[in-house]
Backbone as a chain_set.jsonl record, in Angstrom:
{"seq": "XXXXXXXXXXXXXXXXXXXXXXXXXXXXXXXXXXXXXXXXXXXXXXXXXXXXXXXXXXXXXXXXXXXXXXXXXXXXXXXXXXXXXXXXXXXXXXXXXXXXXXXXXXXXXXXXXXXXXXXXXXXXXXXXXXXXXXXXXXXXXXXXXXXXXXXXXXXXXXXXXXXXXXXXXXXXXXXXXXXXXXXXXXXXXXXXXXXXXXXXXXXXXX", "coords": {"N": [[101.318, -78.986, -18.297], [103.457, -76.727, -19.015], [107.3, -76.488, -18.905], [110.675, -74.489, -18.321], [113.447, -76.281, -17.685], [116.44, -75.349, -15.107], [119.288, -76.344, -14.903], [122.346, -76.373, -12.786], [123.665, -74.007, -13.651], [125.831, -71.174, -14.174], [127.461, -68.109, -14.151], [129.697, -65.909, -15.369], [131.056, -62.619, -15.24], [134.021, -61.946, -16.156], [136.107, -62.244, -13.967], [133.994, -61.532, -11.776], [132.004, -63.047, -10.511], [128.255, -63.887, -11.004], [126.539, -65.802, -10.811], [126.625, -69.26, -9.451], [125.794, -72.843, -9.947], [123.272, -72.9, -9.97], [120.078, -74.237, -9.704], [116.545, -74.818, -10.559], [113.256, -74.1, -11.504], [110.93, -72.68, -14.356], [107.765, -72.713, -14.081], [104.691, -72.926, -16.099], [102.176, -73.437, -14.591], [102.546, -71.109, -12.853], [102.605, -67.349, -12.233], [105.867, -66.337, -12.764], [108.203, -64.556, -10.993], [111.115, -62.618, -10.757], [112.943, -61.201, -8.241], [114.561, -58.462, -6.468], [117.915, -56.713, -6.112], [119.507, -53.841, -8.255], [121.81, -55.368, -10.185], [121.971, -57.387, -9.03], [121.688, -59.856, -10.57], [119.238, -60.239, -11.599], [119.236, -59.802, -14.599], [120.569, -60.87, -16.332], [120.386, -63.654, -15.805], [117.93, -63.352, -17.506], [118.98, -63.272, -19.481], [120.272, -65.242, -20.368], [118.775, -67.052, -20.025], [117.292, -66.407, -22.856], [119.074, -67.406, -24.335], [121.467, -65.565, -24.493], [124.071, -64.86, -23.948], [127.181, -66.881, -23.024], [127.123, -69.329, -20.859], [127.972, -71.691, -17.849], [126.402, -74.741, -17.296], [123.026, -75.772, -17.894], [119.992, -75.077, -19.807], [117.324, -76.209, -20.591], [115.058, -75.625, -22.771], [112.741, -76.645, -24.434], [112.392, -75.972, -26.854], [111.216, -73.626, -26.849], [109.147, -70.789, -27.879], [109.908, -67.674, -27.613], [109.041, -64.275, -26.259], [110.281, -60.758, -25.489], [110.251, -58.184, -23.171], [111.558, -55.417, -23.153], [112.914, -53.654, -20.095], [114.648, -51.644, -20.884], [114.079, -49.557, -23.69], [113.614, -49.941, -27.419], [113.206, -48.875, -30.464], [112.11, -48.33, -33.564], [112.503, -45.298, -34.788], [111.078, -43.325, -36.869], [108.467, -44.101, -38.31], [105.18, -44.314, -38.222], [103.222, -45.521, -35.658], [101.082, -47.386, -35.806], [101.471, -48.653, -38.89], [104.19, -49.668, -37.824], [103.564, -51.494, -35.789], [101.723, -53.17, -38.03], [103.317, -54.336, -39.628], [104.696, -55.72, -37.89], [102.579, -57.744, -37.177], [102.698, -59.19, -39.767], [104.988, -60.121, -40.048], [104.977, -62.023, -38.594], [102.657, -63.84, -39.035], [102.169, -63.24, -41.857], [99.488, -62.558, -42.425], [96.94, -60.158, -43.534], [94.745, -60.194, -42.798], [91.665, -59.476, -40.343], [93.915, -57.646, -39.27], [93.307, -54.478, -38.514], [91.746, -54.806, -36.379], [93.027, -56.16, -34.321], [95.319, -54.692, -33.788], [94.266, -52.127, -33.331], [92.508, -53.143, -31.08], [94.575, -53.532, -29.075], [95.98, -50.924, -28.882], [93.657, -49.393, -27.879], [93.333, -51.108, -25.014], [95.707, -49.991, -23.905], [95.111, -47.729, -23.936], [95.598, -45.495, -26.448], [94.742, -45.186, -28.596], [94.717, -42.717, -29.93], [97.225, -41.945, -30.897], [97.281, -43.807, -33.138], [98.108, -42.906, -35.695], [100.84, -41.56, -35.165], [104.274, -40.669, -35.645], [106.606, -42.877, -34.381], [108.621, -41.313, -33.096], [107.534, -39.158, -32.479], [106.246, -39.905, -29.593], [105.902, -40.115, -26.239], [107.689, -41.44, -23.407], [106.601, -43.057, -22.153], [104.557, -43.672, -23.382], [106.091, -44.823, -25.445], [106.359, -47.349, -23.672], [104.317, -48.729, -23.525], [103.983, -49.527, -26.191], [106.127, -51.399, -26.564], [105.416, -53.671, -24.897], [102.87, -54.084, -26.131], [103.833, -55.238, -28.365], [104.907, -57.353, -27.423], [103.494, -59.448, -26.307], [101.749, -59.296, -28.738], [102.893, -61.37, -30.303], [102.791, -64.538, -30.796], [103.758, -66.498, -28.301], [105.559, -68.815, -26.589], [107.227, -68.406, -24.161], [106.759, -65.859, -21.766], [108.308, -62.84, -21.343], [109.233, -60.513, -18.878], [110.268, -57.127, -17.905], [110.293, -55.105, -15.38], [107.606, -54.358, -16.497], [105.478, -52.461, -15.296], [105.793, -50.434, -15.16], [105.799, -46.917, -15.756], [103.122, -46.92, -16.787], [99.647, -46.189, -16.815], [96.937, -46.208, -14.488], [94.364, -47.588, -15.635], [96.078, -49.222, -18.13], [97.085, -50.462, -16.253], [95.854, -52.223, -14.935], [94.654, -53.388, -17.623], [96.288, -54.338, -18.479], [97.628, -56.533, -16.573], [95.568, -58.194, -16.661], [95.795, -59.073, -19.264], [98.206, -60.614, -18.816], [96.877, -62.74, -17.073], [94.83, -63.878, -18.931], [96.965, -65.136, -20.595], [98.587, -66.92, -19.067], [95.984, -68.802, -18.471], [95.991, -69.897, -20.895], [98.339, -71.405, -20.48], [100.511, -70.527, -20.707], [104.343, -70.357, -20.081], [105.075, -67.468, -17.877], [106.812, -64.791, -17.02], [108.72, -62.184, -14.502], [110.341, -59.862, -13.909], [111.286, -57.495, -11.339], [110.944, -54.701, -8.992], [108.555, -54.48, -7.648], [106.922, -56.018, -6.479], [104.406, -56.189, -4.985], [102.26, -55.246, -6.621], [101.413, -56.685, -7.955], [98.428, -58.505, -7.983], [98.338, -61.807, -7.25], [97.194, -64.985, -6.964], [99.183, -68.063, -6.902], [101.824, -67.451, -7.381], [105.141, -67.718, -7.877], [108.371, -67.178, -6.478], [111.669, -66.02, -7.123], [114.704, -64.621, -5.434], [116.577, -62.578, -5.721], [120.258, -61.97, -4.982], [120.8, -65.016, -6.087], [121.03, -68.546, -4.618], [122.732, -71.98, -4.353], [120.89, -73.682, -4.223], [118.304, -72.181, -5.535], [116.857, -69.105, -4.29], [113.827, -69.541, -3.334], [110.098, -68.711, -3.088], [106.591, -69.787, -2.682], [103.364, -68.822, -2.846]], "CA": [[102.1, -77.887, -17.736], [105.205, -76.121, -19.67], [108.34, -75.754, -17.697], [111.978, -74.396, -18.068], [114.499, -76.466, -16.795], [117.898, -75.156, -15.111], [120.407, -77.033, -13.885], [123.691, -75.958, -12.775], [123.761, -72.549, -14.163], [126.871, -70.358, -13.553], [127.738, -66.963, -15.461], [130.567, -65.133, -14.946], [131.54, -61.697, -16.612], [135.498, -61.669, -16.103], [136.22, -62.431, -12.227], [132.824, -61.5, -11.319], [130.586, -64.662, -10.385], [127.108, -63.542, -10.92], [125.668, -66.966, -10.178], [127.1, -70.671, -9.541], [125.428, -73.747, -9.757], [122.035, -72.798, -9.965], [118.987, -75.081, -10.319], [115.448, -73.741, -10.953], [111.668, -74.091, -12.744], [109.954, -71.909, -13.945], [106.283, -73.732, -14.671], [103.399, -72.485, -16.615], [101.563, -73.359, -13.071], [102.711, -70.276, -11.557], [103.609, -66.319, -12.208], [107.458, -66.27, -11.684], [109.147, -63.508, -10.488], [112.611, -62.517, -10.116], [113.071, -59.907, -7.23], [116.321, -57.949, -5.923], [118.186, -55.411, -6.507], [119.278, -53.551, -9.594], [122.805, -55.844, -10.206], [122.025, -58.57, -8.091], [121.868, -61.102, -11.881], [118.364, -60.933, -12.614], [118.907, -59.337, -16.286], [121.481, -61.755, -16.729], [119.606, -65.029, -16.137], [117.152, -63.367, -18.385], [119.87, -63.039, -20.743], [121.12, -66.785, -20.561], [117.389, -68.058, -20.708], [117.328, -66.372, -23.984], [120.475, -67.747, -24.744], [122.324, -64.522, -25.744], [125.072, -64.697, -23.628], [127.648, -67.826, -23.051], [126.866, -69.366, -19.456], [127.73, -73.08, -17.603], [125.389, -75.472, -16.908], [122.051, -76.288, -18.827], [118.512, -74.963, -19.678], [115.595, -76.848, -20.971], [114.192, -74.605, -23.487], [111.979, -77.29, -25.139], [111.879, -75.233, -28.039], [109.975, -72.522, -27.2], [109.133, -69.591, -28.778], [110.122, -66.89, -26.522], [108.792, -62.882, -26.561], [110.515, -60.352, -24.544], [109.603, -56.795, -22.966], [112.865, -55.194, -21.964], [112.819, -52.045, -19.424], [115.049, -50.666, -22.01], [113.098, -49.082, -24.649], [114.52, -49.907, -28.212], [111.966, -49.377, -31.003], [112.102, -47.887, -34.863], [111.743, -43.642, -34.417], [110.345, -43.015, -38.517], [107.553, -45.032, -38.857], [104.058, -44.574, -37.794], [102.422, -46.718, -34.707], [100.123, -48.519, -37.182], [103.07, -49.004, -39.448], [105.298, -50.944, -36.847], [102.617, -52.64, -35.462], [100.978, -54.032, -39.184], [104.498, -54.785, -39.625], [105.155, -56.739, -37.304], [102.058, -58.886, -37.547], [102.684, -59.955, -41.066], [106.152, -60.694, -40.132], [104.565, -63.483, -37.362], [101.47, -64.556, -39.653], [102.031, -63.0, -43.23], [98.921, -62.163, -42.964], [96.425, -59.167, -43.32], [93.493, -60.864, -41.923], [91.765, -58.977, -38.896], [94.995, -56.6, -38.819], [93.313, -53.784, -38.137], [90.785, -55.316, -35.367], [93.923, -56.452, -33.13], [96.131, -53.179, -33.692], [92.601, -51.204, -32.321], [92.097, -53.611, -29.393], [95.881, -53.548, -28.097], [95.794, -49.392, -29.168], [92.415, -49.356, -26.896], [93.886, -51.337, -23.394], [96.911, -49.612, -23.211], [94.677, -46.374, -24.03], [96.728, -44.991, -26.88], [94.387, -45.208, -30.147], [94.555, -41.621, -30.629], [98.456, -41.625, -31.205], [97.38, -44.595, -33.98], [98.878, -42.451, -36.631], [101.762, -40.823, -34.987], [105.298, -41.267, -36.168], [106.697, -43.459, -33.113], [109.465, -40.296, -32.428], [106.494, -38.29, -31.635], [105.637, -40.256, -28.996], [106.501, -39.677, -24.748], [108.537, -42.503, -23.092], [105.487, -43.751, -21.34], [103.55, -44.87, -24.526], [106.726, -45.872, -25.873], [106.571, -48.261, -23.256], [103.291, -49.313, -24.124], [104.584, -50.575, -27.509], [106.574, -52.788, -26.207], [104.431, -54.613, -24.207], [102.267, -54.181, -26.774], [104.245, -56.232, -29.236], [105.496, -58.744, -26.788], [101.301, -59.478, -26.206], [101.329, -59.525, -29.496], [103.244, -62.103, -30.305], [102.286, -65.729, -30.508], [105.314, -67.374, -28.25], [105.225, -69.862, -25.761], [107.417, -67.814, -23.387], [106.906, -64.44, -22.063], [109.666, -62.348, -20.056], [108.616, -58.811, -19.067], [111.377, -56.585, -17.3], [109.523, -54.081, -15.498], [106.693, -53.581, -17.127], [104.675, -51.292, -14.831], [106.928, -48.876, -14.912], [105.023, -45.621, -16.364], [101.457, -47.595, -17.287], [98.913, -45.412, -16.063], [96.183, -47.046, -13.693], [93.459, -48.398, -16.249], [96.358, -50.085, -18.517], [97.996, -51.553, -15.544], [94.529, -53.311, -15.04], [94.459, -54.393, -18.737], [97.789, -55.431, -19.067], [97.133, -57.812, -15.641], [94.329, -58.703, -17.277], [96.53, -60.059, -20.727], [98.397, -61.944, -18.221], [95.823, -63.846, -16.715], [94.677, -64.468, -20.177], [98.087, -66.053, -20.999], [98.492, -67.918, -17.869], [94.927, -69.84, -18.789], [96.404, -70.64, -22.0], [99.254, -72.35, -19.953], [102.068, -69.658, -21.196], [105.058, -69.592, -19.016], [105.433, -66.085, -17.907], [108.506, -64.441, -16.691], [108.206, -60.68, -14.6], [111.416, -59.238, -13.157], [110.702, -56.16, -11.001], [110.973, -54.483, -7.83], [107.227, -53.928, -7.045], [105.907, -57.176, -6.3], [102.931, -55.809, -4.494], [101.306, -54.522, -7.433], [100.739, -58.106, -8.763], [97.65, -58.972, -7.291], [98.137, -62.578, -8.308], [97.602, -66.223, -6.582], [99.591, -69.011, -7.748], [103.154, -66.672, -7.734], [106.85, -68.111, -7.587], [109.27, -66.037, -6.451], [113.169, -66.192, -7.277], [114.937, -63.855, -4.655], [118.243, -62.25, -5.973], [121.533, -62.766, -5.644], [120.372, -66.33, -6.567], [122.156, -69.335, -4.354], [122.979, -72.969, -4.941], [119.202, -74.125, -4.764], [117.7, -70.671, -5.739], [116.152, -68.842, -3.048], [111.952, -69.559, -3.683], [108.674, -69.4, -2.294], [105.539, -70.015, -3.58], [101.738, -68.291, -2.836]], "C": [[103.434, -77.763, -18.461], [106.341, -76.087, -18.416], [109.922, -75.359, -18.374], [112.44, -75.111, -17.051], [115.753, -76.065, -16.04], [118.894, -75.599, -14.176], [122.12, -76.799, -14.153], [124.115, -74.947, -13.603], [124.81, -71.892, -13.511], [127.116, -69.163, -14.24], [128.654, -65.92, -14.495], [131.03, -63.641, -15.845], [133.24, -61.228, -16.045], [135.195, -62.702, -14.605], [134.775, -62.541, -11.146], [132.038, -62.182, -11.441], [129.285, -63.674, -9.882], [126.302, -64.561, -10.066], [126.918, -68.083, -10.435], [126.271, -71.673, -9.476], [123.831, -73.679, -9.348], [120.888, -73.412, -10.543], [117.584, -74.476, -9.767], [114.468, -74.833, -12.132], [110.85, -73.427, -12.855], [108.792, -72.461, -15.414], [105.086, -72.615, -14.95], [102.324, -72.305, -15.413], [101.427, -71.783, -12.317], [103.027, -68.546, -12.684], [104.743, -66.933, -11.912], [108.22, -65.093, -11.663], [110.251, -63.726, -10.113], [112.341, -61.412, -9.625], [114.378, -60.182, -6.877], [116.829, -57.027, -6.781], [119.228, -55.183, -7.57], [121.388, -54.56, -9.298], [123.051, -57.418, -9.889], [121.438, -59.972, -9.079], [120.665, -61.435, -11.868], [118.211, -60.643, -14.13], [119.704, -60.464, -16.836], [121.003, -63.274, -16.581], [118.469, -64.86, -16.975], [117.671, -63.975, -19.849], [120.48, -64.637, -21.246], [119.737, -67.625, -20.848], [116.842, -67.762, -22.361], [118.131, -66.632, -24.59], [121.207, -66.421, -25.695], [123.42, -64.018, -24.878], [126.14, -66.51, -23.174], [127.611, -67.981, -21.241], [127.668, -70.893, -19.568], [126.478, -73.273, -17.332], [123.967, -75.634, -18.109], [121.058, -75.901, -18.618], [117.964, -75.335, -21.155], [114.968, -76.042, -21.704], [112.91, -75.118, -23.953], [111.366, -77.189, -26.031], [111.013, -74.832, -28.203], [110.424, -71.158, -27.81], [109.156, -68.281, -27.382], [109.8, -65.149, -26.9], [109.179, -61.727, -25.781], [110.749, -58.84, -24.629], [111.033, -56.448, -22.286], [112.433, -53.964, -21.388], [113.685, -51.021, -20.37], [114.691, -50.138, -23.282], [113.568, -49.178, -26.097], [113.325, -50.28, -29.605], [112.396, -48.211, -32.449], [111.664, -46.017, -34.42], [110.91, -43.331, -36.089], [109.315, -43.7, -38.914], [106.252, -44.441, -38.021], [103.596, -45.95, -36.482], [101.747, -47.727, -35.494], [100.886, -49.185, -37.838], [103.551, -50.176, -38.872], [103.954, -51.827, -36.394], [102.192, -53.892, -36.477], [102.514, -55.079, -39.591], [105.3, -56.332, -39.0], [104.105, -57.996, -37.165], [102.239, -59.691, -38.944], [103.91, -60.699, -41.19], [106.01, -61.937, -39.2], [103.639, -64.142, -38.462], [101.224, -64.305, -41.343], [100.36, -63.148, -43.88], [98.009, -60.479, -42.593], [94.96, -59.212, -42.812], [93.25, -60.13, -40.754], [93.235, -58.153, -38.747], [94.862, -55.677, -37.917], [92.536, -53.816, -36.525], [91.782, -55.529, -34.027], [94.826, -55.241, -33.063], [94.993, -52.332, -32.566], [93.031, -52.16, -30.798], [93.441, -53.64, -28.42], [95.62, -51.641, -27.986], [94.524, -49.124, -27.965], [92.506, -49.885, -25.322], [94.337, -50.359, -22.857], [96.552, -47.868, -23.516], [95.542, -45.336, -24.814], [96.218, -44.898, -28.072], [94.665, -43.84, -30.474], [96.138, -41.329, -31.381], [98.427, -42.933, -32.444], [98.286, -44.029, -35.195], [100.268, -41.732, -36.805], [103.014, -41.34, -35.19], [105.679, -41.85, -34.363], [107.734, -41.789, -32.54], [109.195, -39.571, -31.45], [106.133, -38.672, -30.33], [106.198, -40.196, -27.326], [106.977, -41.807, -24.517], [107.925, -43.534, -22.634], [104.939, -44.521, -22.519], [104.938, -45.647, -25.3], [107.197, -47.016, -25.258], [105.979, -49.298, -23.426], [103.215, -49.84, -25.635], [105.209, -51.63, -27.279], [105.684, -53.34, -25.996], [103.497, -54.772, -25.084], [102.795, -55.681, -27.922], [104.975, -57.283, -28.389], [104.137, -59.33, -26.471], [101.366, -59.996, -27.398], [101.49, -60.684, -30.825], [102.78, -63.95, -29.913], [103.529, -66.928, -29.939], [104.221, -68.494, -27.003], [105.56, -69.304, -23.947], [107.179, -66.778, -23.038], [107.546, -63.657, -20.902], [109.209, -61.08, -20.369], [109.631, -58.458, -17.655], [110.102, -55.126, -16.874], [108.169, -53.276, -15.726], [105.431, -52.663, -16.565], [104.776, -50.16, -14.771], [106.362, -47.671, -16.114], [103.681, -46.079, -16.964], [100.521, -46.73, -16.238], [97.659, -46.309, -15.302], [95.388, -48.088, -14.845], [94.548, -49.512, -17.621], [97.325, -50.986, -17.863], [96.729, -52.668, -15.545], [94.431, -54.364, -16.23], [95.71, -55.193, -19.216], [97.744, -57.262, -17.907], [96.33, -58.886, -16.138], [95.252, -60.012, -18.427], [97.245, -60.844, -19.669], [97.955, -62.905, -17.455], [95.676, -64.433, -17.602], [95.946, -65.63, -20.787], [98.67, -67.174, -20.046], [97.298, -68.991, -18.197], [95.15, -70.669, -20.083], [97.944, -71.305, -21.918], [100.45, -71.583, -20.748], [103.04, -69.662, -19.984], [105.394, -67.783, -18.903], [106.392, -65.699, -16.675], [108.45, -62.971, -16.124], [109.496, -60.589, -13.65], [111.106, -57.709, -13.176], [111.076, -55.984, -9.452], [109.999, -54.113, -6.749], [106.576, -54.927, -7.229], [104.354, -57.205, -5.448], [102.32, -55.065, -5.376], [101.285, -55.703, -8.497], [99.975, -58.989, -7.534], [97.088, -60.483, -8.051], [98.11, -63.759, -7.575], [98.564, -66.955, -7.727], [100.971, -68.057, -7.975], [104.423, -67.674, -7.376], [107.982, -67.432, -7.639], [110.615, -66.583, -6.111], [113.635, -65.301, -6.642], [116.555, -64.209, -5.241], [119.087, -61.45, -4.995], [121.03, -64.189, -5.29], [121.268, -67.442, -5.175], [122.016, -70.789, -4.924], [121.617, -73.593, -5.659], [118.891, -72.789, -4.595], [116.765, -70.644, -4.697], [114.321, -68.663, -3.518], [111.038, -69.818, -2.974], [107.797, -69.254, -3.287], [104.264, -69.84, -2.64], [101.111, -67.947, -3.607]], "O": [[104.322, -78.617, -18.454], [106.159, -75.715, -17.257], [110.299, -76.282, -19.096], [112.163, -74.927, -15.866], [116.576, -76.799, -16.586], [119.183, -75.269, -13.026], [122.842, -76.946, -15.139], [125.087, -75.189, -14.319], [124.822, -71.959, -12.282], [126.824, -69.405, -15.411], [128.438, -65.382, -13.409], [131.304, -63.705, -17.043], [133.437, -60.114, -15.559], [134.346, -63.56, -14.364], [134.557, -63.268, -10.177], [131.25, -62.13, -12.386], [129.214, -62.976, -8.871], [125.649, -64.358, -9.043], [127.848, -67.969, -11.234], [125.604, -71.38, -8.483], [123.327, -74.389, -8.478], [120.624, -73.224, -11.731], [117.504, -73.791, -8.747], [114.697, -75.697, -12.978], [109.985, -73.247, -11.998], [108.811, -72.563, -16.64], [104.7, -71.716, -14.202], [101.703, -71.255, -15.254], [100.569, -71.388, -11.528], [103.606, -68.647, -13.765], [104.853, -67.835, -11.082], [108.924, -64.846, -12.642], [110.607, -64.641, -9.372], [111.651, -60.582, -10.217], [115.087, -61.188, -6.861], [116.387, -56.622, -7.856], [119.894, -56.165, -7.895], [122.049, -54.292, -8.295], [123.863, -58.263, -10.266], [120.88, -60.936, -8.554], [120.424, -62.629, -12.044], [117.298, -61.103, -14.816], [119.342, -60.938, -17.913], [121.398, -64.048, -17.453], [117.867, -65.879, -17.315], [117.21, -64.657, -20.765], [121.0, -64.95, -22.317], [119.604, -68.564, -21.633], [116.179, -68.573, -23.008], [118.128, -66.092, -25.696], [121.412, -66.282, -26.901], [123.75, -62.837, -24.993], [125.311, -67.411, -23.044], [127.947, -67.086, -20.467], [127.998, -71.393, -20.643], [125.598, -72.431, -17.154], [124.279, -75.555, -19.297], [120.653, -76.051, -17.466], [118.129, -74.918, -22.301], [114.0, -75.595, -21.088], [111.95, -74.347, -23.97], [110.313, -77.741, -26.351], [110.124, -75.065, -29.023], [111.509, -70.654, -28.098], [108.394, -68.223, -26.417], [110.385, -64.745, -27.905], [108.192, -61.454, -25.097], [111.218, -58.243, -25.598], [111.529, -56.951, -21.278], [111.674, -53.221, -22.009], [113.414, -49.831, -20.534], [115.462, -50.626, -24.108], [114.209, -48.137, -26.239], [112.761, -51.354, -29.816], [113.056, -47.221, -32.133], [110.636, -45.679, -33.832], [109.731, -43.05, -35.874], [109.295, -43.922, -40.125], [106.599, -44.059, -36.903], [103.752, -47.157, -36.666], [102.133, -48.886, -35.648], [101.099, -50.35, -37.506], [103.412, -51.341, -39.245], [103.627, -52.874, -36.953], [102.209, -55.087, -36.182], [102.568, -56.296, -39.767], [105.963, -57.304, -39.359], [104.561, -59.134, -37.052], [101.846, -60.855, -39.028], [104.108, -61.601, -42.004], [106.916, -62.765, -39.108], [104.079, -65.247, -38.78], [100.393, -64.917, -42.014], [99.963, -63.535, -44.979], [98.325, -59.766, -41.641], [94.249, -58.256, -42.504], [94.203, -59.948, -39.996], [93.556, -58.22, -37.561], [95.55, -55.563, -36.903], [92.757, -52.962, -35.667], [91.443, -55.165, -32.901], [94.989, -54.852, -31.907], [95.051, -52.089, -31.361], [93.677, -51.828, -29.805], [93.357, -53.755, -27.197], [95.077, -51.179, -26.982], [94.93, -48.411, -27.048], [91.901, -49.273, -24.443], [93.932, -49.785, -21.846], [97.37, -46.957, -23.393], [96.146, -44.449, -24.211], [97.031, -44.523, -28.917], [94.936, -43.783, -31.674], [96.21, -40.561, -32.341], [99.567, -43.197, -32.828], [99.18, -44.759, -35.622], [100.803, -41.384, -37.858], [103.089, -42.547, -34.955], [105.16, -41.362, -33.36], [107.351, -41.263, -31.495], [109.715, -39.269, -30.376], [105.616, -37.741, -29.712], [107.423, -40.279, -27.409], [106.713, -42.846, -25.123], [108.367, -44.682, -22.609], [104.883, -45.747, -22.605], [104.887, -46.818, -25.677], [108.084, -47.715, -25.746], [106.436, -50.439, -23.507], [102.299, -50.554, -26.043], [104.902, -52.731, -27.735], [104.94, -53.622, -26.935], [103.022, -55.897, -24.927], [102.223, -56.752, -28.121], [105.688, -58.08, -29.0], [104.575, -60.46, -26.689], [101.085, -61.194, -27.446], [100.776, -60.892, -31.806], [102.513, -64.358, -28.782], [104.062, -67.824, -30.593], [103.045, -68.753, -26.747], [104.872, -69.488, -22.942], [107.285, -66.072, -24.041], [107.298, -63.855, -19.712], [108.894, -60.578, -21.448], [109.77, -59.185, -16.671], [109.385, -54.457, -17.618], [107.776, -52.164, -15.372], [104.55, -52.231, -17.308], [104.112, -49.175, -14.447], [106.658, -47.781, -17.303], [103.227, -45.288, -17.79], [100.727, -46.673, -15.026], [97.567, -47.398, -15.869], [95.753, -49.26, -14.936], [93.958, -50.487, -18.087], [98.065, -51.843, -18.347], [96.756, -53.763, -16.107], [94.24, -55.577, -16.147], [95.977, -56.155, -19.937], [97.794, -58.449, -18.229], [96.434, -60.108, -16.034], [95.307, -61.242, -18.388], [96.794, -61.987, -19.612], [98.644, -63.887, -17.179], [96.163, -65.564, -17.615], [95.728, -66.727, -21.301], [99.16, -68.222, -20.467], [97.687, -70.159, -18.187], [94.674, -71.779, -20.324], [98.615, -71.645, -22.893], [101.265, -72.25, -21.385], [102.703, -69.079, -18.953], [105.873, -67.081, -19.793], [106.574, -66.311, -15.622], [108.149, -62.18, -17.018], [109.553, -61.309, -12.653], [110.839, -56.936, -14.096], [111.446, -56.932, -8.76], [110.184, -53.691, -5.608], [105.658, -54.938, -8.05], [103.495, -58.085, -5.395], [101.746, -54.081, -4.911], [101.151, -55.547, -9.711], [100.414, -59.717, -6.644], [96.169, -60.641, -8.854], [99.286, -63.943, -7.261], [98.714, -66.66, -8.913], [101.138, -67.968, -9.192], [104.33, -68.37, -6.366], [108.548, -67.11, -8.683], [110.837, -67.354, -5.177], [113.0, -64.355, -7.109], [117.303, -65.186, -5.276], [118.695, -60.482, -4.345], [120.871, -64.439, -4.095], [122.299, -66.895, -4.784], [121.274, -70.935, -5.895], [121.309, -73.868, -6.818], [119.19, -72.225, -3.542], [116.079, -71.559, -4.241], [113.825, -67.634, -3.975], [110.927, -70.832, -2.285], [107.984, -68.788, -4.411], [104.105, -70.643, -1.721], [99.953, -67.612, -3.359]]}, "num_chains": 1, "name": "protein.A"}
């Protein structure tokens, strides 16, 4: 079993204490969810588990490889779908092996092959959501943090995206889902972080 450690976590931005003294795990064992509302420091313990902001206290990374889906959409507009995609596998595996076989089968979940050739610009906000997620999937990490990610997926690639995280859960990935629609993860085995965070973080587990 993988785990993040965090002990004694604090992050302040000026005056404003987000969190203090916060200890936490989040284990390969389980989904983990952060729930609460939009402010209430779950982007910001995202942001400190990726270490890209200066926090107290200590997390356990154990040098993983971490892949992450933000709700904010931030992706190349001049390029082709195919393009960014081939792109970005050669920049993980340098190679061209099977390229086109895994481009198709992500392009085919998230129901989107027909826009295979379209410059990304072209594309509505919805499938450019489905890139992301696409390339955080596509990615060979250890971690995986997804902000959101149901948010505009139409029924049959909410199914297949569920689906990829089952798949990554059996291959003992920690996975990471901050959201406000926890009833549309039909998932045993969940751990839920309830924001604004306190000393021992507020958690249950089903």
């Amino acid at each position: 079993m993988s785990q993040i450690v965090i002990n004694n976590l604090s992050k302040k931005y000026g005056k404003n204490e987000v969190f203090k003294n916060i200890n936490m795990i989040l284990e390969s064992k389980y989904y983990n969810f952060l729930i609460g509302e939009n402010g209430s420091g779950k982007s910001t313990l995202i942001k400190c588990i990726l270490d890209e902001v200066k926090y107290d206290g200590s997390i356990d990374r154990c040098g993983f490889k971490f892949s992450y889906a933000p709700e904010k959409i931030i992706l190349p507009e001049y390029v082709t779908l195919s393009n960014f995609l081939t792109l970005l596998i050669l920049s993980k595996t340098n190679k061209l092996k099977n390229t086109n076989d895994i481009i198709d089968y992500y392009l085919k979940i998230f129901n989107i092959t027909k826009y295979k050739n379209h410059m990304i610009c072209e594309l509505s906000k919805g499938t450019k959501q489905k890139i992301v997620l696409i390339q955080t999937l596509m990615a060979n990490s250890d971690v995986y943090i997804f902000d959101e990610p149901l948010s505009g997926l139409d029924e049959v690639s909410r199914i297949n995206f569920i689906e990829e995280l089952r798949k990554l859960k059996r291959q003992s990935k920690i996975i990471i889902i901050s959201t406000h629609h926890l009833k549309q993860y039909n998932f045993k085995y969940k751990k839920i972080f309830s924001f604004p965070l306190t000393m021992e973080a507020s958690v249950w587990i089903y």
